[in-house]
Amino acid sequence: MRTALITGGTSGIGEAAVRVFAKAGWRVVTTGRRKERLDALVAELGADKVQAAAFDVRDEAARDAALDALPAEFRAFDLLVNNAGLALGTAPAQSASLDQWKTMIDTNVTALVSLTRKLLPELVARKGAIINISSVAGNYPYPGGNVYGGTKAFVRQFSLGLRSDLAGTGVRVTSIEPGMVETEFTLVRTSGNQDASDKLYGGADPMTGEDIAETLLWVAELPPHLNINTLELMPVSQSFAGFQVARS
Ligand code: NDP
Ligand code: 8X3
């Protein structure tokens, strides 16, 4: 039985992925700060299939303690899904909050790199896989995307760099780059503005966490000689709006 570590399992894409992987027969360890939500997932899916490790991904000591406390059969990973992440704010760079920028970099970049580095020797030994959740925001700039988009461009390029370094190891690395997925993402980005979230997703028929989770499972279960390098997904309703010109 293969074991996956899926970060950010308390809502959205990560929560859906925990269900999809557990139902497909994987052992899953999932993480997040909201322990009660993790505990509910364990109760729903069974402690033989899912274990929870509650910590803030930015706190390496808490992370290591939580992972070390897992039952032995949940401590060796075949797959790391780096999903935990967030956007904060949509203000233009010249008026954005530096604290919010630092939180995004600490969470989406520094914590992801740190957890990846920690697990890499074991993933190499087990010929495992890494799936990183980037975003279309890393591929296409948009007003107010500034640092969030920058962190996701990092995630994509880091994934490709890992592929280079891991040549010959059998470890697979994939960057998944979704467009609009209806989750708690916009609530978090707008500091809890339900109206803003409803307006963004309303009438857009956005992707769901389950759509992305099924894609993650497909990538993870491909034959071992196949690597999806990057995969960009959008709802049909979302497309490109072109350049802007500021005229005098
Ligand atoms: P949600 O807000 O629904 O889920 C985010 C998850 O990340 C939660 O489980 C949250 O757990 C966890 N997380 C955030 N910060 C931390 C932290 N400091 N420590 C531990 N866990 C943390 O959003 P999504 O499911 O949409 O987002 C998942 C990933 O997908 C993110 O990386 C996001 O950037 C990316 N993405 C989302 C898109 C979208 O349109 N929704 C599109 C493209 C990419 P908790 O708060 O309990 O700690
Ligand atoms: C989330 C997608 O376009 O809202 O990564 O930034 S977007």
mmCIF file of C-alpha atoms and ligand atoms in Angstrom:
data_model
loop_
_atom_site.group_PDB
_atom_site.id
_atom_site.type_symbol
_atom_site.label_atom_id
_atom_site.label_comp_id
_atom_site.label_asym_id
_atom_site.label_seq_id
_atom_site.Cartn_x
_atom_site.Cartn_y
_atom_site.Cartn_z
ATOM 1 C CA MET A 1 0.000 0.000 0.000
ATOM 2 C CA ARG A 2 1.415 3.425 -0.996
ATOM 3 C CA THR A 3 1.452 6.384 1.379
ATOM 4 C CA ALA A 4 0.842 10.022 0.426
ATOM 5 C CA LEU A 5 1.510 13.158 2.446
ATOM 6 C CA ILE A 6 -1.025 15.772 1.315
ATOM 7 C CA THR A 7 -0.578 19.201 2.879
ATOM 8 C CA GLY A 8 -3.536 21.521 3.372
ATOM 9 C CA GLY A 9 -6.216 18.877 3.886
ATOM 10 C CA THR A 10 -8.583 21.022 5.925
ATOM 11 C CA SER A 11 -10.431 22.459 2.923
ATOM 12 C CA GLY A 12 -10.665 22.810 -0.836
ATOM 13 C CA ILE A 13 -8.329 20.899 -3.134
ATOM 14 C CA GLY A 14 -6.419 19.185 -0.320
ATOM 15 C CA GLU A 15 -9.522 17.964 1.489
ATOM 16 C CA ALA A 16 -10.923 16.547 -1.758
ATOM 17 C CA ALA A 17 -7.571 14.905 -2.503
ATOM 18 C CA VAL A 18 -7.519 13.180 0.890
ATOM 19 C CA ARG A 19 -10.904 11.597 0.134
ATOM 20 C CA VAL A 20 -9.988 10.628 -3.439
ATOM 21 C CA PHE A 21 -6.628 9.061 -2.520
ATOM 22 C CA ALA A 22 -8.014 7.246 0.543
ATOM 23 C CA LYS A 23 -10.891 5.833 -1.504
ATOM 24 C CA ALA A 24 -8.403 4.719 -4.187
ATOM 25 C CA GLY A 25 -6.554 2.624 -1.593
ATOM 26 C CA TRP A 26 -3.708 4.933 -0.597
ATOM 27 C CA ARG A 27 -2.658 5.548 2.991
ATOM 28 C CA VAL A 28 -2.862 9.316 3.497
ATOM 29 C CA VAL A 29 -1.292 11.666 6.004
ATOM 30 C CA THR A 30 -2.838 15.075 5.851
ATOM 31 C CA THR A 31 -1.952 18.372 7.452
ATOM 32 C CA GLY A 32 -3.296 21.824 8.267
ATOM 33 C CA ARG A 33 -3.681 24.128 11.229
ATOM 34 C CA ARG A 34 -7.380 23.402 11.852
ATOM 35 C CA LYS A 35 -7.018 20.164 13.799
ATOM 36 C CA GLU A 36 -10.757 19.625 14.269
ATOM 37 C CA ARG A 37 -11.241 19.438 10.492
ATOM 38 C CA LEU A 38 -8.387 16.934 10.171
ATOM 39 C CA ASP A 39 -9.851 14.843 12.981
ATOM 40 C CA ALA A 40 -13.232 14.840 11.215
ATOM 41 C CA LEU A 41 -11.602 13.514 8.031
ATOM 42 C CA VAL A 42 -9.882 10.728 9.980
ATOM 43 C CA ALA A 43 -13.201 9.819 11.612
ATOM 44 C CA GLU A 44 -14.965 9.835 8.229
ATOM 45 C CA LEU A 45 -12.394 7.788 6.290
ATOM 46 C CA GLY A 46 -10.904 5.612 9.037
ATOM 47 C CA ALA A 47 -7.625 5.807 10.980
ATOM 48 C CA ASP A 48 -6.296 2.793 9.069
ATOM 49 C CA LYS A 49 -6.430 4.911 5.876
ATOM 50 C CA VAL A 50 -5.943 8.507 7.029
ATOM 51 C CA GLN A 51 -3.811 10.058 9.755
ATOM 52 C CA ALA A 52 -3.677 13.725 10.674
ATOM 53 C CA ALA A 53 -0.687 15.884 11.532
ATOM 54 C CA ALA A 54 -1.772 19.341 12.668
ATOM 55 C CA PHE A 55 0.833 22.083 12.299
ATOM 56 C CA ASP A 56 1.565 25.387 10.641
ATOM 57 C CA VAL A 57 3.725 24.611 7.594
ATOM 58 C CA ARG A 58 5.910 27.608 8.437
ATOM 59 C CA ASP A 59 6.896 26.066 11.789
ATOM 60 C CA GLU A 60 9.554 23.444 11.010
ATOM 61 C CA ALA A 61 9.865 22.230 14.628
ATOM 62 C CA ALA A 62 6.109 21.698 14.973
ATOM 63 C CA ARG A 63 6.043 19.985 11.569
ATOM 64 C CA ASP A 64 8.855 17.594 12.474
ATOM 65 C CA ALA A 65 7.298 16.762 15.857
ATOM 66 C CA ALA A 66 3.896 16.053 14.291
ATOM 67 C CA LEU A 67 5.341 13.864 11.524
ATOM 68 C CA ASP A 68 7.573 11.976 13.995
ATOM 69 C CA ALA A 69 4.508 11.216 16.150
ATOM 70 C CA LEU A 70 2.698 9.367 13.332
ATOM 71 C CA PRO A 71 2.215 5.593 13.541
ATOM 72 C CA ALA A 72 5.194 3.775 11.961
ATOM 73 C CA GLU A 73 3.261 2.626 8.859
ATOM 74 C CA PHE A 74 2.382 6.277 8.071
ATOM 75 C CA ARG A 75 5.934 7.603 8.336
ATOM 76 C CA ALA A 76 7.442 6.582 4.975
ATOM 77 C CA PHE A 77 6.081 8.476 1.980
ATOM 78 C CA ASP A 78 5.781 7.470 -1.681
ATOM 79 C CA LEU A 79 4.128 10.743 -2.671
ATOM 80 C CA LEU A 80 4.328 14.326 -1.435
ATOM 81 C CA VAL A 81 1.531 16.653 -2.554
ATOM 82 C CA ASN A 82 2.595 20.198 -1.718
ATOM 83 C CA ASN A 83 -0.863 21.771 -1.713
ATOM 84 C CA ALA A 84 -1.021 24.033 1.381
ATOM 85 C CA GLY A 85 -0.895 27.624 0.266
ATOM 86 C CA LEU A 86 -2.731 30.887 0.039
ATOM 87 C CA ALA A 87 -3.170 34.265 -1.593
ATOM 88 C CA LEU A 88 -3.635 37.355 0.575
ATOM 89 C CA GLY A 89 -5.001 40.557 -0.917
ATOM 90 C CA THR A 90 -5.475 41.885 -4.428
ATOM 91 C CA ALA A 91 -4.040 45.384 -3.924
ATOM 92 C CA PRO A 92 -1.587 46.728 -6.488
ATOM 93 C CA ALA A 93 2.061 46.307 -5.504
ATOM 94 C CA GLN A 94 2.500 49.981 -4.690
ATOM 95 C CA SER A 95 -0.114 49.795 -1.920
ATOM 96 C CA ALA A 96 -0.028 46.097 -0.962
ATOM 97 C CA SER A 97 0.710 44.893 2.562
ATOM 98 C CA LEU A 98 4.323 43.799 3.017
ATOM 99 C CA ASP A 99 3.214 41.516 5.863
ATOM 100 C CA GLN A 100 0.815 39.733 3.503
ATOM 101 C CA TRP A 101 3.559 39.385 0.922
ATOM 102 C CA LYS A 102 5.883 37.827 3.510
ATOM 103 C CA THR A 103 3.163 35.409 4.669
ATOM 104 C CA MET A 104 2.619 34.222 1.092
ATOM 105 C CA ILE A 105 6.348 33.755 0.503
ATOM 106 C CA ASP A 106 6.832 31.969 3.855
ATOM 107 C CA THR A 107 3.896 29.623 3.179
ATOM 108 C CA ASN A 108 3.928 29.041 -0.578
ATOM 109 C CA VAL A 109 7.693 29.056 -1.106
ATOM 110 C CA THR A 110 9.813 28.645 2.036
ATOM 111 C CA ALA A 111 7.649 26.022 3.757
ATOM 112 C CA LEU A 112 7.183 24.073 0.506
ATOM 113 C CA VAL A 113 10.915 24.021 -0.154
ATOM 114 C CA SER A 114 11.672 23.004 3.425
ATOM 115 C CA LEU A 115 9.222 20.078 3.496
ATOM 116 C CA THR A 116 10.392 18.939 0.065
ATOM 117 C CA ARG A 117 14.042 18.985 1.146
ATOM 118 C CA LYS A 118 13.185 17.047 4.297
ATOM 119 C CA LEU A 119 11.404 14.248 2.397
ATOM 120 C CA LEU A 120 13.627 14.053 -0.696
ATOM 121 C CA PRO A 121 16.134 11.409 0.512
ATOM 122 C CA GLU A 122 13.265 9.095 1.418
ATOM 123 C CA LEU A 123 11.419 9.813 -1.849
ATOM 124 C CA VAL A 124 14.596 8.974 -3.749
ATOM 125 C CA ALA A 125 15.025 5.738 -1.782
ATOM 126 C CA ARG A 126 11.415 4.741 -2.527
ATOM 127 C CA LYS A 127 11.367 6.051 -6.155
ATOM 128 C CA GLY A 128 8.459 8.227 -5.122
ATOM 129 C CA ALA A 129 6.796 11.311 -6.570
ATOM 130 C CA ILE A 130 6.198 14.971 -5.822
ATOM 131 C CA ILE A 131 3.187 16.935 -7.029
ATOM 132 C CA ASN A 132 3.362 20.659 -6.416
ATOM 133 C CA ILE A 133 0.287 22.880 -6.679
ATOM 134 C CA SER A 134 1.253 25.957 -8.636
ATOM 135 C CA SER A 135 -1.362 28.107 -10.408
ATOM 136 C CA VAL A 136 -2.211 29.887 -13.643
ATOM 137 C CA ALA A 137 -1.263 32.947 -11.571
ATOM 138 C CA GLY A 138 2.360 31.811 -11.995
ATOM 139 C CA ASN A 139 1.993 31.646 -15.776
ATOM 140 C CA TYR A 140 -0.042 34.779 -16.565
ATOM 141 C CA PRO A 141 0.242 38.077 -14.673
ATOM 142 C CA TYR A 142 -2.919 39.908 -13.625
ATOM 143 C CA PRO A 143 -3.475 43.123 -11.646
ATOM 144 C CA GLY A 144 -3.141 42.402 -7.936
ATOM 145 C CA GLY A 145 -1.501 39.017 -8.524
ATOM 146 C CA ASN A 146 2.011 40.378 -7.850
ATOM 147 C CA VAL A 147 3.590 38.290 -5.065
ATOM 148 C CA TYR A 148 1.031 35.467 -5.157
ATOM 149 C CA GLY A 149 1.801 34.960 -8.855
ATOM 150 C CA GLY A 150 5.508 35.209 -8.080
ATOM 151 C CA THR A 151 5.291 32.430 -5.492
ATOM 152 C CA LYS A 152 3.448 30.165 -7.932
ATOM 153 C CA ALA A 153 5.964 30.855 -10.719
ATOM 154 C CA PHE A 154 8.607 29.786 -8.218
ATOM 155 C CA VAL A 155 6.708 26.559 -7.504
ATOM 156 C CA ARG A 156 6.554 25.739 -11.217
ATOM 157 C CA GLN A 157 10.229 26.469 -11.862
ATOM 158 C CA PHE A 158 11.317 24.672 -8.672
ATOM 159 C CA SER A 159 9.381 21.619 -9.873
ATOM 160 C CA LEU A 160 11.183 21.669 -13.209
ATOM 161 C CA GLY A 161 14.525 22.162 -11.454
ATOM 162 C CA LEU A 162 13.809 19.177 -9.223
ATOM 163 C CA ARG A 163 13.242 17.082 -12.340
ATOM 164 C CA SER A 164 16.723 18.010 -13.524
ATOM 165 C CA ASP A 165 18.385 17.217 -10.215
ATOM 166 C CA LEU A 166 16.474 13.953 -9.814
ATOM 167 C CA ALA A 167 17.485 12.582 -13.227
ATOM 168 C CA GLY A 168 18.161 8.872 -12.949
ATOM 169 C CA THR A 169 16.520 8.480 -9.537
ATOM 170 C CA GLY A 170 13.109 7.407 -10.814
ATOM 171 C CA VAL A 171 11.442 10.164 -8.773
ATOM 172 C CA ARG A 172 8.653 11.919 -10.675
ATOM 173 C CA VAL A 173 7.846 15.607 -10.256
ATOM 174 C CA THR A 174 4.786 17.462 -11.529
ATOM 175 C CA SER A 175 3.618 21.060 -11.357
ATOM 176 C CA ILE A 176 -0.191 21.324 -11.414
ATOM 177 C CA GLU A 177 -1.392 24.768 -12.485
ATOM 178 C CA PRO A 178 -5.121 25.279 -11.942
ATOM 179 C CA GLY A 179 -7.230 28.263 -12.845
ATOM 180 C CA MET A 180 -10.392 29.039 -10.921
ATOM 181 C CA VAL A 181 -11.342 26.388 -8.355
ATOM 182 C CA GLU A 182 -14.195 27.126 -5.940
ATOM 183 C CA THR A 183 -12.721 26.587 -2.463
ATOM 184 C CA GLU A 184 -12.047 28.770 0.593
ATOM 185 C CA PHE A 185 -9.232 30.393 -1.421
ATOM 186 C CA THR A 186 -11.117 33.645 -2.105
ATOM 187 C CA LEU A 187 -12.509 33.852 1.437
ATOM 188 C CA VAL A 188 -8.919 33.657 2.703
ATOM 189 C CA ARG A 189 -7.669 36.117 0.086
ATOM 190 C CA THR A 190 -10.325 38.701 1.011
ATOM 191 C CA SER A 191 -10.102 38.167 4.809
ATOM 192 C CA GLY A 192 -13.488 36.451 4.973
ATOM 193 C CA ASN A 193 -15.530 38.453 2.435
ATOM 194 C CA GLN A 194 -18.267 35.939 1.493
ATOM 195 C CA ASP A 195 -19.838 38.386 -1.012
ATOM 196 C CA ALA A 196 -16.567 38.722 -2.896
ATOM 197 C CA SER A 197 -16.196 34.961 -2.983
ATOM 198 C CA ASP A 198 -19.788 34.426 -4.156
ATOM 199 C CA LYS A 199 -19.374 37.097 -6.869
ATOM 200 C CA LEU A 200 -16.171 35.581 -8.206
ATOM 201 C CA TYR A 201 -17.517 32.052 -8.513
ATOM 202 C CA GLY A 202 -21.167 32.932 -9.213
ATOM 203 C CA GLY A 203 -22.321 31.908 -12.715
ATOM 204 C CA ALA A 204 -18.767 30.880 -13.665
ATOM 205 C CA ASP A 205 -19.175 27.133 -13.285
ATOM 206 C CA PRO A 206 -15.684 26.971 -11.735
ATOM 207 C CA MET A 207 -13.649 23.822 -11.221
ATOM 208 C CA THR A 208 -14.126 21.990 -7.935
ATOM 209 C CA GLY A 209 -11.650 20.570 -5.466
ATOM 210 C CA GLU A 210 -12.763 17.135 -6.663
ATOM 211 C CA ASP A 211 -11.835 17.998 -10.284
ATOM 212 C CA ILE A 212 -8.271 18.755 -9.211
ATOM 213 C CA ALA A 213 -8.133 15.817 -6.777
ATOM 214 C CA GLU A 214 -9.066 13.352 -9.547
ATOM 215 C CA THR A 215 -6.317 14.873 -11.705
ATOM 216 C CA LEU A 216 -3.798 14.464 -8.885
ATOM 217 C CA LEU A 217 -4.725 10.798 -8.528
ATOM 218 C CA TRP A 218 -4.414 10.276 -12.293
ATOM 219 C CA VAL A 219 -0.927 11.839 -12.276
ATOM 220 C CA ALA A 220 0.134 9.809 -9.227
ATOM 221 C CA GLU A 221 -1.034 6.500 -10.659
ATOM 222 C CA LEU A 222 0.496 6.796 -14.136
ATOM 223 C CA PRO A 223 2.977 4.048 -15.029
ATOM 224 C CA PRO A 224 6.417 4.700 -13.483
ATOM 225 C CA HIS A 225 8.074 5.525 -16.846
ATOM 226 C CA LEU A 226 5.741 8.511 -17.433
ATOM 227 C CA ASN A 227 6.204 12.016 -15.998
ATOM 228 C CA ILE A 228 3.727 14.855 -16.428
ATOM 229 C CA ASN A 229 6.018 17.903 -16.125
ATOM 230 C CA THR A 230 3.393 20.631 -15.981
ATOM 231 C CA LEU A 231 -0.362 20.530 -16.275
ATOM 232 C CA GLU A 232 -2.528 23.655 -16.566
ATOM 233 C CA LEU A 233 -6.281 23.351 -16.071
ATOM 234 C CA MET A 234 -9.093 25.906 -16.313
ATOM 235 C CA PRO A 235 -12.853 25.825 -16.235
ATOM 236 C CA VAL A 236 -14.241 26.261 -19.755
ATOM 237 C CA SER A 237 -15.692 29.610 -18.657
ATOM 238 C CA GLN A 238 -12.233 31.067 -17.916
ATOM 239 C CA SER A 239 -9.840 32.266 -20.631
ATOM 240 C CA PHE A 240 -7.413 35.063 -21.506
ATOM 241 C CA ALA A 241 -8.120 38.800 -21.555
ATOM 242 C CA GLY A 242 -5.039 40.209 -23.283
ATOM 243 C CA PHE A 243 -2.819 43.221 -22.604
ATOM 244 C CA GLN A 244 -3.714 46.621 -21.175
ATOM 245 C CA VAL A 245 -2.397 49.979 -22.385
ATOM 246 C CA ALA A 246 -2.183 52.993 -20.068
ATOM 247 C CA ARG A 247 -2.641 56.080 -22.289
ATOM 248 C CA SER A 248 -1.627 59.625 -21.469
HETATM 249 P P1 NDP B 1 -8.248 26.575 0.624
HETATM 250 O O1 NDP B 1 -8.121 27.894 1.307
HETATM 251 O O2 NDP B 1 -9.580 25.945 0.546
HETATM 252 O O3 NDP B 1 -7.225 25.518 1.268
HETATM 253 C C1 NDP B 1 -5.920 25.915 1.620
HETATM 254 C C2 NDP B 1 -5.284 24.852 2.495
HETATM 255 O O4 NDP B 1 -3.945 25.258 2.800
HETATM 256 C C3 NDP B 1 -6.008 24.670 3.824
HETATM 257 O O5 NDP B 1 -6.081 23.310 4.148
HETATM 258 C C4 NDP B 1 -5.121 25.402 4.813
HETATM 259 O O6 NDP B 1 -5.164 24.791 6.110
HETATM 260 C C5 NDP B 1 -3.733 25.167 4.198
HETATM 261 N N1 NDP B 1 -2.796 26.169 4.679
HETATM 262 C C6 NDP B 1 -2.724 27.481 4.334
HETATM 263 N N2 NDP B 1 -1.783 28.100 5.077
HETATM 264 C C7 NDP B 1 -1.263 27.151 5.913
HETATM 265 C C8 NDP B 1 -0.273 27.182 6.935
HETATM 266 N N3 NDP B 1 0.398 28.300 7.266
HETATM 267 N N4 NDP B 1 -0.003 26.039 7.594
HETATM 268 C C9 NDP B 1 -0.670 24.897 7.298
HETATM 269 N N5 NDP B 1 -1.591 24.799 6.329
HETATM 270 C C10 NDP B 1 -1.905 25.929 5.663
HETATM 271 O O7 NDP B 1 -7.655 26.824 -0.845
HETATM 272 P P2 NDP B 1 -7.405 25.836 -2.090
HETATM 273 O O8 NDP B 1 -7.804 24.469 -1.793
HETATM 274 O O9 NDP B 1 -7.961 26.507 -3.277
HETATM 275 O O10 NDP B 1 -5.813 25.954 -2.186
HETATM 276 C C11 NDP B 1 -4.949 24.847 -2.218
HETATM 277 C C12 NDP B 1 -3.765 25.196 -3.101
HETATM 278 O O11 NDP B 1 -4.227 25.387 -4.436
HETATM 279 C C13 NDP B 1 -3.046 26.486 -2.709
HETATM 280 O O12 NDP B 1 -1.652 26.287 -2.843
HETATM 281 C C14 NDP B 1 -3.536 27.497 -3.745
HETATM 282 O O13 NDP B 1 -2.608 28.525 -3.960
HETATM 283 C C15 NDP B 1 -3.673 26.586 -4.948
HETATM 284 N N6 NDP B 1 -4.532 27.051 -6.030
HETATM 285 C C16 NDP B 1 -5.854 27.363 -5.797
HETATM 286 C C17 NDP B 1 -6.652 27.785 -6.853
HETATM 287 C C18 NDP B 1 -8.072 28.192 -6.651
HETATM 288 O O14 NDP B 1 -8.647 28.834 -7.569
HETATM 289 N N7 NDP B 1 -8.719 27.853 -5.544
HETATM 290 C C19 NDP B 1 -6.130 27.833 -8.217
HETATM 291 C C20 NDP B 1 -4.729 27.498 -8.334
HETATM 292 C C21 NDP B 1 -3.988 27.105 -7.272
HETATM 293 P P3 NDP B 1 -5.400 25.586 7.486
HETATM 294 O O15 NDP B 1 -5.991 26.933 7.162
HETATM 295 O O16 NDP B 1 -6.300 24.693 8.286
HETATM 296 O O17 NDP B 1 -4.013 25.680 8.074
HETATM 297 C C1 8X3 B 2 -5.602 30.834 -7.897
HETATM 298 C C2 8X3 B 2 -6.024 31.212 -9.276
HETATM 299 O O1 8X3 B 2 -6.318 33.161 -10.872
HETATM 300 O O2 8X3 B 2 -7.260 33.384 -8.629
HETATM 301 O O3 8X3 B 2 -4.282 30.439 -7.907
HETATM 302 O O4 8X3 B 2 -4.894 33.522 -8.974
HETATM 303 S S1 8X3 B 2 -6.098 32.903 -9.422
#
